[in-house]
Amino acid sequence: MRISVICQSRFHAFAMAKYFQERGFLHELVTGYPKKAVRLFGVATHNVKSVIINELINRLTYKIFGDIRFAYQADTLFDRIAAWRCRKDADVYLLFSGAALHSMRAIRARNPKALLILVRASAHIQVQESLLRQTSGRMKQVIDQHIIDKELKEYALADYIAVPSSFAQKSFLDQGFAPEKIFTNLLGVDLNEFPFYPKTGTTSGPLIVGNVGAISAQKNVIGIIKAVASLREKGLNVKLVLAGAVESGFPTGLLQLPFIDYRGKLPQNQLHRVYKEMDVFVINSVQEGLAMVQMQAMSCGLPIVSTVNAGGLDLVKEGVNGFVIPIMDNDALAQKLAWFYYNREQIPAMGAQSRRSVETGLSWDDFGERNIQFFKQVLQERKLASVHD
């Protein structure tokens, strides 16, 4: 079985490619990253084709404007070049949404029997658009209509759509997709890169609440800040550690509040040190397929508080390794953080349960093997169907 991965950025494509390479299945990885950067993630350069135009455009515009305002154009350029450069003789193609339409069409024309799997890291794009409007409180459209139109065409062309959580799966089912077209596979974490740090359960000092990732409206970081502030107003000694890039439009003055320790954007290989300092990890996203930082925090031994739209329902055993809360509910978040404040002696056991959870089914090897088994099953079914025809 020959598997090609085509991804305009990194996301979890590198972890996919590394596992397929180790199993002898990787045909090629086409990516927006340079080869030397991909090599750092364990993928051999001879398996990589770099198409860096989109990354150059996105990074330059982010540096100048503080946002990625030409994302559609950048991803389309990547897609057109990848369509020309990618090999057309693989058995399975994993292509990431938003930058896959032209590649899918080119592959389908040359290799009609290939299995085309569209990887969608978030909810169905129309559900995402609706949720982002609620977050912003605006009637104006948030996602460029060109992006929406392109993704809808990709959904239709794909044999299967791969999503990372039950929330993302439901978003497609609610839009009328057949269940058999959706392949749900929870993402993974590198258990060695994010080692287990046992907690002491001490009741002295502040409760350290943490969040890692983009400081943005979609992540509802403002909601975390408000929840912590409300607890402090009640006399609870709670502090907040934040790490991640600040997205355009976020009120940066909030990061100067005395109870916030903002670390900036950190390389992934330094994040485990930040997790080590925390007592509880919070992901408060309004919309997200499955926030990988949750598994990283769990691997490091943290209980988590997660929203239903961030994959929390797939990761959290209520009261065992954390809690799940509704989206945009600051009171619910504050209540759960207060529970941790008054029950700190339970944090060590909950953190240990988090680590056990990722050790039993949520490593990148587990994720990769679920992919392999699914591909084999589909290809075998196709083979049997062709024999009967």
PDB file of C-alpha atoms in Angstrom, residues 93-271:
ATOM      1  CA  TYR A  93      -4.132  10.092  -0.661  1.00  0.00           C
ATOM      2  CA  LEU A  94      -4.647  12.125   2.470  1.00  0.00           C
ATOM      3  CA  LEU A  95      -5.286  15.743   1.485  1.00  0.00           C
ATOM      4  CA  PHE A  96      -6.017  18.582   3.906  1.00  0.00           C
ATOM      5  CA  SER A  97      -9.114  20.668   3.353  1.00  0.00           C
ATOM      6  CA  GLY A  98      -8.870  24.132   1.889  1.00  0.00           C
ATOM      7  CA  ALA A  99      -5.893  23.270  -0.305  1.00  0.00           C
ATOM      8  CA  ALA A 100      -6.946  20.026  -1.974  1.00  0.00           C
ATOM      9  CA  LEU A 101      -9.463  20.646  -4.775  1.00  0.00           C
ATOM     10  CA  HIS A 102      -7.079  20.929  -7.744  1.00  0.00           C
ATOM     11  CA  SER A 103      -4.890  18.100  -6.440  1.00  0.00           C
ATOM     12  CA  MET A 104      -7.912  15.837  -6.034  1.00  0.00           C
ATOM     13  CA  ARG A 105      -9.067  16.564  -9.568  1.00  0.00           C
ATOM     14  CA  ALA A 106      -5.597  15.912 -11.010  1.00  0.00           C
ATOM     15  CA  ILE A 107      -5.216  12.647  -9.103  1.00  0.00           C
ATOM     16  CA  ARG A 108      -8.715  11.482 -10.018  1.00  0.00           C
ATOM     17  CA  ALA A 109      -8.024  12.114 -13.727  1.00  0.00           C
ATOM     18  CA  ARG A 110      -4.811  10.065 -13.723  1.00  0.00           C
ATOM     19  CA  ASN A 111      -5.606   7.496 -11.057  1.00  0.00           C
ATOM     20  CA  PRO A 112      -9.387   6.955 -10.820  1.00  0.00           C
ATOM     21  CA  LYS A 113      -9.035   3.980  -8.446  1.00  0.00           C
ATOM     22  CA  ALA A 114      -7.084   5.948  -5.832  1.00  0.00           C
ATOM     23  CA  LEU A 115      -8.678   6.384  -2.416  1.00  0.00           C
ATOM     24  CA  LEU A 116      -9.092  10.121  -1.767  1.00  0.00           C
ATOM     25  CA  ILE A 117      -9.470  11.047   1.891  1.00  0.00           C
ATOM     26  CA  LEU A 118     -10.027  14.682   2.782  1.00  0.00           C
ATOM     27  CA  VAL A 119      -8.682  15.573   6.217  1.00  0.00           C
ATOM     28  CA  ARG A 120     -10.832  18.172   7.947  1.00  0.00           C
ATOM     29  CA  ALA A 121      -9.308  19.276  11.257  1.00  0.00           C
ATOM     30  CA  SER A 122     -12.354  21.306  12.307  1.00  0.00           C
ATOM     31  CA  ALA A 123     -16.125  21.118  12.071  1.00  0.00           C
ATOM     32  CA  HIS A 124     -17.946  21.284   8.742  1.00  0.00           C
ATOM     33  CA  ILE A 125     -17.010  24.689   7.392  1.00  0.00           C
ATOM     34  CA  GLN A 126     -20.571  26.010   7.393  1.00  0.00           C
ATOM     35  CA  VAL A 127     -20.981  24.994  11.033  1.00  0.00           C
ATOM     36  CA  GLN A 128     -17.637  26.629  11.764  1.00  0.00           C
ATOM     37  CA  GLU A 129     -18.822  29.832  10.074  1.00  0.00           C
ATOM     38  CA  SER A 130     -22.000  29.872  12.155  1.00  0.00           C
ATOM     39  CA  LEU A 131     -20.131  29.362  15.423  1.00  0.00           C
ATOM     40  CA  LEU A 132     -17.532  32.009  14.607  1.00  0.00           C
ATOM     41  CA  ARG A 133     -20.302  34.528  13.970  1.00  0.00           C
ATOM     42  CA  GLN A 134     -21.712  33.771  17.411  1.00  0.00           C
ATOM     43  CA  THR A 135     -18.253  34.271  18.896  1.00  0.00           C
ATOM     44  CA  SER A 136     -17.695  37.606  17.196  1.00  0.00           C
ATOM     45  CA  GLY A 137     -21.230  38.813  17.812  1.00  0.00           C
ATOM     46  CA  ARG A 138     -21.367  40.076  14.235  1.00  0.00           C
ATOM     47  CA  MET A 139     -23.739  39.394  11.384  1.00  0.00           C
ATOM     48  CA  LYS A 140     -20.932  39.915   8.889  1.00  0.00           C
ATOM     49  CA  GLN A 141     -19.498  36.725   7.399  1.00  0.00           C
ATOM     50  CA  VAL A 142     -16.274  35.610   9.069  1.00  0.00           C
ATOM     51  CA  ILE A 143     -14.863  33.041   6.611  1.00  0.00           C
ATOM     52  CA  ASP A 144     -14.152  34.100   3.032  1.00  0.00           C
ATOM     53  CA  GLN A 145     -16.933  32.746   0.806  1.00  0.00           C
ATOM     54  CA  HIS A 146     -14.326  31.529  -1.696  1.00  0.00           C
ATOM     55  CA  ILE A 147     -12.899  29.278   1.020  1.00  0.00           C
ATOM     56  CA  ILE A 148     -16.332  27.918   1.887  1.00  0.00           C
ATOM     57  CA  ASP A 149     -17.207  27.231  -1.741  1.00  0.00           C
ATOM     58  CA  LYS A 150     -13.919  25.457  -2.355  1.00  0.00           C
ATOM     59  CA  GLU A 151     -14.237  23.257   0.708  1.00  0.00           C
ATOM     60  CA  LEU A 152     -17.780  22.228  -0.205  1.00  0.00           C
ATOM     61  CA  LYS A 153     -16.480  21.057  -3.583  1.00  0.00           C
ATOM     62  CA  GLU A 154     -13.702  19.136  -1.825  1.00  0.00           C
ATOM     63  CA  TYR A 155     -16.237  17.429   0.447  1.00  0.00           C
ATOM     64  CA  ALA A 156     -18.211  16.277  -2.588  1.00  0.00           C
ATOM     65  CA  LEU A 157     -15.161  14.958  -4.448  1.00  0.00           C
ATOM     66  CA  ALA A 158     -13.644  13.034  -1.531  1.00  0.00           C
ATOM     67  CA  ASP A 159     -14.310   9.333  -1.013  1.00  0.00           C
ATOM     68  CA  TYR A 160     -14.156   9.881   2.735  1.00  0.00           C
ATOM     69  CA  ILE A 161     -13.775  12.819   5.088  1.00  0.00           C
ATOM     70  CA  ALA A 162     -11.490  12.215   8.061  1.00  0.00           C
ATOM     71  CA  VAL A 163     -12.375  14.147  11.219  1.00  0.00           C
ATOM     72  CA  PRO A 164     -10.717  14.118  14.665  1.00  0.00           C
ATOM     73  CA  SER A 165     -13.644  14.080  17.089  1.00  0.00           C
ATOM     74  CA  SER A 166     -17.269  13.190  17.646  1.00  0.00           C
ATOM     75  CA  PHE A 167     -18.103  16.914  17.620  1.00  0.00           C
ATOM     76  CA  ALA A 168     -16.611  17.312  14.135  1.00  0.00           C
ATOM     77  CA  GLN A 169     -18.346  14.120  13.010  1.00  0.00           C
ATOM     78  CA  LYS A 170     -21.723  15.387  14.235  1.00  0.00           C
ATOM     79  CA  SER A 171     -21.230  18.679  12.383  1.00  0.00           C
ATOM     80  CA  PHE A 172     -21.053  16.759   9.098  1.00  0.00           C
ATOM     81  CA  LEU A 173     -23.956  14.470   9.942  1.00  0.00           C
ATOM     82  CA  ASP A 174     -26.061  17.514  10.806  1.00  0.00           C
ATOM     83  CA  GLN A 175     -25.294  18.854   7.326  1.00  0.00           C
ATOM     84  CA  GLY A 176     -26.739  15.729   5.733  1.00  0.00           C
ATOM     85  CA  PHE A 177     -23.626  13.628   5.152  1.00  0.00           C
ATOM     86  CA  ALA A 178     -23.975   9.861   5.237  1.00  0.00           C
ATOM     87  CA  PRO A 179     -22.323   8.352   8.333  1.00  0.00           C
ATOM     88  CA  GLU A 180     -20.361   5.895   6.191  1.00  0.00           C
ATOM     89  CA  LYS A 181     -18.569   8.780   4.436  1.00  0.00           C
ATOM     90  CA  ILE A 182     -17.129  10.127   7.705  1.00  0.00           C
ATOM     91  CA  PHE A 183     -14.042   8.496   9.232  1.00  0.00           C
ATOM     92  CA  THR A 184     -13.531   9.632  12.828  1.00  0.00           C
ATOM     93  CA  ASN A 185     -10.043   9.113  14.246  1.00  0.00           C
ATOM     94  CA  LEU A 186      -8.910  10.855  17.437  1.00  0.00           C
ATOM     95  CA  LEU A 187      -5.534  12.542  17.142  1.00  0.00           C
ATOM     96  CA  GLY A 188      -2.453  11.592  19.141  1.00  0.00           C
ATOM     97  CA  VAL A 189       0.440  12.859  21.215  1.00  0.00           C
ATOM     98  CA  ASP A 190       4.133  12.045  21.510  1.00  0.00           C
ATOM     99  CA  LEU A 191       4.362  10.482  24.964  1.00  0.00           C
ATOM    100  CA  ASN A 192       8.127  11.026  25.126  1.00  0.00           C
ATOM    101  CA  GLU A 193       8.033  14.667  24.053  1.00  0.00           C
ATOM    102  CA  PHE A 194       5.399  15.328  26.713  1.00  0.00           C
ATOM    103  CA  PRO A 195       6.554  13.346  29.776  1.00  0.00           C
ATOM    104  CA  PHE A 196       4.474  12.693  32.877  1.00  0.00           C
ATOM    105  CA  TYR A 197       5.007  15.085  35.789  1.00  0.00           C
ATOM    106  CA  PRO A 198       3.238  13.830  38.952  1.00  0.00           C
ATOM    107  CA  LYS A 199       1.411  16.497  40.941  1.00  0.00           C
ATOM    108  CA  THR A 200       1.782  16.963  44.700  1.00  0.00           C
ATOM    109  CA  GLY A 201      -1.746  18.131  45.492  1.00  0.00           C
ATOM    110  CA  THR A 202      -0.435  20.845  47.799  1.00  0.00           C
ATOM    111  CA  THR A 203      -2.981  23.393  49.023  1.00  0.00           C
ATOM    112  CA  SER A 204      -0.424  26.157  49.570  1.00  0.00           C
ATOM    113  CA  GLY A 205       0.132  28.860  46.998  1.00  0.00           C
ATOM    114  CA  PRO A 206      -2.055  29.768  44.029  1.00  0.00           C
ATOM    115  CA  LEU A 207      -3.939  27.351  41.799  1.00  0.00           C
ATOM    116  CA  ILE A 208      -2.167  27.603  38.440  1.00  0.00           C
ATOM    117  CA  VAL A 209      -4.597  27.424  35.528  1.00  0.00           C
ATOM    118  CA  GLY A 210      -3.099  27.180  32.044  1.00  0.00           C
ATOM    119  CA  ASN A 211      -3.917  27.454  28.377  1.00  0.00           C
ATOM    120  CA  VAL A 212      -1.662  26.937  25.351  1.00  0.00           C
ATOM    121  CA  GLY A 213      -2.490  27.864  21.769  1.00  0.00           C
ATOM    122  CA  ALA A 214      -3.575  30.847  19.745  1.00  0.00           C
ATOM    123  CA  ILE A 215      -4.788  33.778  21.837  1.00  0.00           C
ATOM    124  CA  SER A 216      -7.943  34.322  19.831  1.00  0.00           C
ATOM    125  CA  ALA A 217     -11.698  34.766  19.814  1.00  0.00           C
ATOM    126  CA  GLN A 218     -12.251  31.221  18.510  1.00  0.00           C
ATOM    127  CA  LYS A 219     -10.321  29.851  21.485  1.00  0.00           C
ATOM    128  CA  ASN A 220     -12.366  32.156  23.775  1.00  0.00           C
ATOM    129  CA  VAL A 221      -9.318  33.037  25.842  1.00  0.00           C
ATOM    130  CA  ILE A 222     -11.176  36.128  27.045  1.00  0.00           C
ATOM    131  CA  GLY A 223     -13.653  33.752  28.671  1.00  0.00           C
ATOM    132  CA  ILE A 224     -10.823  32.071  30.600  1.00  0.00           C
ATOM    133  CA  ILE A 225      -9.508  35.438  31.753  1.00  0.00           C
ATOM    134  CA  LYS A 226     -12.997  36.507  32.909  1.00  0.00           C
ATOM    135  CA  ALA A 227     -13.546  33.234  34.773  1.00  0.00           C
ATOM    136  CA  VAL A 228     -10.231  33.524  36.624  1.00  0.00           C
ATOM    137  CA  ALA A 229     -10.871  37.212  37.358  1.00  0.00           C
ATOM    138  CA  SER A 230     -14.280  36.368  38.856  1.00  0.00           C
ATOM    139  CA  LEU A 231     -12.695  33.810  41.185  1.00  0.00           C
ATOM    140  CA  ARG A 232     -10.054  36.269  42.304  1.00  0.00           C
ATOM    141  CA  GLU A 233     -12.779  38.802  43.089  1.00  0.00           C
ATOM    142  CA  LYS A 234     -14.174  36.183  45.485  1.00  0.00           C
ATOM    143  CA  GLY A 235     -10.805  35.888  47.210  1.00  0.00           C
ATOM    144  CA  LEU A 236      -9.529  32.710  45.512  1.00  0.00           C
ATOM    145  CA  ASN A 237      -5.790  32.730  44.811  1.00  0.00           C
ATOM    146  CA  VAL A 238      -5.845  31.668  41.165  1.00  0.00           C
ATOM    147  CA  LYS A 239      -3.292  32.581  38.515  1.00  0.00           C
ATOM    148  CA  LEU A 240      -3.331  32.068  34.757  1.00  0.00           C
ATOM    149  CA  VAL A 241      -0.435  30.984  32.514  1.00  0.00           C
ATOM    150  CA  LEU A 242      -0.916  31.611  28.779  1.00  0.00           C
ATOM    151  CA  ALA A 243       1.346  30.668  25.881  1.00  0.00           C
ATOM    152  CA  GLY A 244       0.681  31.229  22.188  1.00  0.00           C
ATOM    153  CA  ALA A 245       0.591  33.768  19.398  1.00  0.00           C
ATOM    154  CA  VAL A 246      -1.826  36.671  19.776  1.00  0.00           C
ATOM    155  CA  GLU A 247      -4.214  36.874  16.839  1.00  0.00           C
ATOM    156  CA  SER A 248      -5.413  40.116  15.276  1.00  0.00           C
ATOM    157  CA  GLY A 249      -8.242  41.795  17.135  1.00  0.00           C
ATOM    158  CA  PHE A 250      -7.470  40.361  20.563  1.00  0.00           C
ATOM    159  CA  PRO A 251      -7.261  43.091  23.251  1.00  0.00           C
ATOM    160  CA  THR A 252      -3.612  42.653  24.192  1.00  0.00           C
ATOM    161  CA  GLY A 253      -3.975  44.876  27.233  1.00  0.00           C
ATOM    162  CA  LEU A 254      -5.685  41.977  28.998  1.00  0.00           C
ATOM    163  CA  LEU A 255      -2.411  40.059  28.939  1.00  0.00           C
ATOM    164  CA  GLN A 256      -0.919  42.713  31.233  1.00  0.00           C
ATOM    165  CA  LEU A 257      -3.308  41.919  34.078  1.00  0.00           C
ATOM    166  CA  PRO A 258      -1.327  41.119  37.254  1.00  0.00           C
ATOM    167  CA  PHE A 259      -2.656  37.574  37.624  1.00  0.00           C
ATOM    168  CA  ILE A 260      -1.643  36.576  34.063  1.00  0.00           C
ATOM    169  CA  ASP A 261       1.764  35.173  33.171  1.00  0.00           C
ATOM    170  CA  TYR A 262       1.960  35.422  29.376  1.00  0.00           C
ATOM    171  CA  ARG A 263       4.867  33.465  27.871  1.00  0.00           C
ATOM    172  CA  GLY A 264       4.443  34.350  24.194  1.00  0.00           C
ATOM    173  CA  LYS A 265       4.586  31.816  21.389  1.00  0.00           C
ATOM    174  CA  LEU A 266       6.859  28.902  22.279  1.00  0.00           C
ATOM    175  CA  PRO A 267       8.393  26.075  20.202  1.00  0.00           C
ATOM    176  CA  GLN A 268       6.600  22.783  20.703  1.00  0.00           C
ATOM    177  CA  ASN A 269       9.654  21.160  22.284  1.00  0.00           C
ATOM    178  CA  GLN A 270       9.483  23.712  25.137  1.00  0.00           C
ATOM    179  CA  LEU A 271       5.796  23.341  25.938  1.00  0.00           C
TER     180      LEU A 271
END
